[in-house]
Amino acid sequence: DSGVTQTPKHLITATGQRVTLRCSPRSGDLSVYWYQQSLDQGLQFLIQYYNGEERAKGNILERFSAQQFPDLHSELNLSSLELGDSALYFCASSRLDSQPQHFGDGTRLSIL
Amino acid sequence: GDSVTQMEGPVTLSEEAFLTINCTYTATGYPSLFWYVQYPGEGLQLLLKATKADDKGSNKGFEATYRKETTSFHLEKGSVQVSDSAVYFCALIQPYTGNQFYFGTGTSLTVIP
């Protein structure tokens, strides 16, 4: 058990909809990272938050947004969903920047 | 930009065979290097790491040595088990100039009895 909790585990929705994925980092970890894992793109870094502030941005679409709350949990919001957004979304956390990241089990998003 | 290149999979080995998964990187300066493992249906788990040249990371019988001269961090294990079947990811991070992990595409390993 990595200590990183992601909910829900599975999400099925339709094109055009909006969903929110939630991540609770390990106790004491200040950094939260979001990744998308798909068959064709592999594992891609989306965005990082550190102690509530956006720290780094990767290949995140404009339809996607994230935030980290004062209690350090994070949410990834995906809107105007397309079939190609179907993927596994992982959250990871680390105590500080650049420390080894601990991954959650992921949320599998299926767009019908 | 920084990047990681892994050998293409899938790799299929018999139990007790020797494993090598190649990983090379492109990066400026002195990145930290990692191997992560993903078992079916699970998230990624840190397997081992090395933070400077000539460092050897090791865990659970797996080893990898940070070779700056060849920009490589190949993963090895002397005798694989069925339970080692998983996807292995090589990754790097720049400790002082960036926060982004760069992952390789992953190498799927299947070990057959």
XYZ file of C-alpha atoms in Angstrom:
225
model
C 0.000 0.000 0.000
C 1.582 3.247 -1.212
C -0.513 5.440 1.068
C -1.871 7.401 -1.903
C -5.645 7.038 -2.261
C -7.505 7.657 -5.493
C -11.253 7.676 -5.956
C -13.192 6.442 -7.740
C -11.427 3.323 -9.015
C -13.561 3.152 -12.124
C -15.615 5.776 -13.903
C -17.796 5.264 -16.936
C -19.356 8.250 -18.625
C -20.320 9.635 -22.018
C -18.728 12.061 -24.439
C -19.251 15.703 -23.597
C -19.557 15.077 -19.876
C -17.403 16.351 -17.006
C -15.823 14.263 -14.252
C -13.725 14.889 -11.160
C -11.012 12.540 -9.983
C -9.802 12.754 -6.424
C -6.442 12.046 -4.856
C -5.352 11.978 -1.218
C -1.565 12.022 -0.915
C 0.498 10.132 1.628
C 0.540 11.723 5.049
C 3.135 14.493 5.103
C 3.609 14.682 1.330
C 3.343 18.198 -0.062
C 3.620 17.466 -3.775
C 0.899 15.882 -5.869
C 1.378 14.812 -9.473
C -1.152 13.694 -12.063
C -0.369 11.308 -14.910
C -2.347 9.867 -17.778
C -1.583 6.352 -18.968
C -3.032 5.281 -22.285
C -2.141 2.513 -24.697
C -1.020 4.829 -27.471
C 0.658 7.616 -25.452
C 2.203 5.674 -22.611
C 2.624 7.382 -19.236
C 2.409 11.148 -19.548
C 2.910 13.758 -16.882
C -0.012 16.178 -16.686
C 0.540 18.572 -13.816
C 2.142 18.996 -10.396
C 1.007 20.897 -7.321
C 3.179 21.716 -4.369
C 1.574 22.845 -1.120
C -1.446 24.241 -2.923
C 0.350 25.966 -5.779
C 0.777 24.814 -9.346
C 4.415 23.831 -9.761
C 4.865 22.268 -13.172
C 2.756 21.600 -16.210
C 3.158 18.822 -18.719
C 0.947 17.644 -21.547
C -2.305 18.749 -19.994
C -5.169 19.700 -22.285
C -7.037 22.967 -21.787
C -10.184 20.934 -21.107
C -8.440 19.524 -18.027
C -7.720 21.386 -14.818
C -6.549 20.524 -11.356
C -6.228 22.013 -7.924
C -4.765 21.160 -4.552
C -6.724 22.074 -1.464
C -5.481 23.302 1.938
C -5.690 19.759 3.322
C -3.379 18.783 0.420
C -5.808 16.513 -1.379
C -6.075 17.185 -5.093
C -8.741 16.977 -7.743
C -8.357 16.589 -11.488
C -11.285 17.912 -13.491
C -11.845 16.655 -17.019
C -14.507 18.371 -19.118
C -16.022 18.056 -22.596
C -14.849 14.470 -22.542
C -13.859 12.748 -25.757
C -13.410 9.084 -26.559
C -9.653 9.599 -26.582
C -9.698 10.631 -22.931
C -10.311 7.031 -21.942
C -7.253 6.090 -19.907
C -5.865 5.298 -16.502
C -5.254 8.439 -14.478
C -2.649 8.150 -11.764
C -1.939 10.421 -8.885
C 1.441 10.362 -7.176
C 2.805 12.216 -4.187
C 6.172 13.047 -2.726
C 7.325 14.841 0.379
C 9.177 17.533 -1.500
C 10.034 18.303 -5.083
C 12.033 15.735 -6.974
C 11.752 13.043 -4.341
C 10.710 9.543 -5.412
C 7.040 9.594 -6.133
C 4.558 7.159 -4.612
C 1.693 6.234 -6.894
C -1.920 5.493 -6.234
C -3.700 2.592 -7.912
C -5.279 4.885 -10.478
C -8.745 5.748 -11.733
C -9.803 3.987 -14.895
C -11.906 6.335 -16.985
C -13.984 4.887 -19.794
C -15.791 7.160 -22.209
C -18.665 5.586 -24.128
C 14.807 18.218 -23.985
C 15.176 15.469 -21.438
C 13.959 12.012 -22.422
C 14.237 8.321 -21.638
C 14.401 5.487 -24.153
C 13.644 1.911 -23.165
C 14.025 -1.286 -25.104
C 10.898 -2.385 -26.864
C 8.911 -5.232 -25.398
C 7.301 -7.483 -24.706
C 9.985 -9.650 -23.178
C 9.261 -13.299 -22.390
C 11.686 -15.331 -20.294
C 11.725 -18.694 -18.604
C 11.971 -18.819 -14.839
C 15.566 -18.460 -13.554
C 16.730 -16.777 -16.763
C 18.867 -13.635 -16.713
C 17.073 -10.359 -17.339
C 18.351 -7.166 -18.896
C 16.092 -4.265 -19.799
C 17.978 -1.483 -21.523
C 17.416 2.151 -20.671
C 19.256 5.166 -22.022
C 18.594 8.793 -21.312
C 19.133 12.226 -22.762
C 19.522 14.971 -20.216
C 21.680 17.883 -19.295
C 23.521 17.949 -16.026
C 23.104 15.206 -13.470
C 19.630 13.742 -13.367
C 18.463 11.196 -10.834
C 17.439 7.877 -12.376
C 14.733 5.448 -11.323
C 13.134 2.145 -12.185
C 9.464 1.733 -11.416
C 7.438 -1.482 -11.699
C 3.735 -1.803 -12.430
C 2.038 -5.091 -11.589
C -1.253 -5.869 -13.342
C -4.080 -3.678 -12.100
C -1.856 -1.654 -9.800
C -0.076 1.674 -9.722
C 3.637 2.182 -10.199
C 5.978 1.202 -7.400
C 9.500 2.484 -6.986
C 11.882 -0.415 -7.566
C 15.264 1.274 -7.263
C 17.047 4.541 -7.831
C 20.463 6.128 -8.312
C 21.245 9.783 -7.852
C 24.795 10.136 -9.158
C 27.218 8.627 -11.620
C 28.471 5.106 -10.788
C 25.796 4.665 -8.115
C 24.216 1.219 -8.120
C 20.585 0.937 -7.113
C 19.376 -2.457 -5.954
C 16.204 -4.007 -4.591
C 14.565 -7.450 -4.627
C 17.437 -8.910 -6.642
C 17.233 -6.194 -9.315
C 20.191 -3.913 -9.964
C 20.948 -0.936 -12.157
C 24.111 1.162 -12.397
C 24.112 4.845 -13.339
C 26.578 5.086 -16.242
C 27.144 8.679 -17.225
C 29.663 7.849 -19.945
C 27.072 5.782 -21.814
C 24.010 7.665 -20.460
C 22.500 4.356 -19.452
C 20.704 2.773 -16.500
C 20.063 -0.816 -17.558
C 17.995 -3.010 -15.257
C 19.321 -6.520 -14.514
C 18.326 -9.523 -12.477
C 20.236 -12.749 -12.315
C 17.325 -15.153 -11.961
C 13.769 -14.055 -12.685
C 10.671 -15.524 -11.105
C 7.093 -15.762 -12.320
C 6.196 -13.097 -9.770
C 8.467 -10.623 -11.596
C 5.999 -10.485 -14.492
C 5.082 -6.813 -14.766
C 5.739 -3.659 -16.754
C 8.997 -1.876 -15.949
C 9.472 1.858 -16.435
C 12.740 3.744 -16.494
C 12.495 7.383 -15.446
C 14.575 10.444 -14.738
C 14.138 13.661 -12.877
C 16.290 16.753 -12.662
C 16.678 17.327 -8.929
C 17.378 21.035 -8.955
C 16.012 22.414 -12.167
C 12.682 20.730 -12.709
C 9.947 18.725 -11.105
C 8.782 16.681 -14.011
C 9.373 12.960 -14.197
C 10.286 11.719 -17.655
C 9.210 8.121 -18.111
C 10.189 5.639 -20.761
C 7.455 3.821 -22.621
C 7.634 0.783 -20.368
C 8.793 -2.770 -21.047
C 6.419 -5.635 -20.418
C 8.037 -8.732 -18.910
C 6.379 -12.129 -18.770
C 8.134 -14.961 -16.956
C 6.931 -18.452 -17.726
C 7.444 -21.451 -15.429
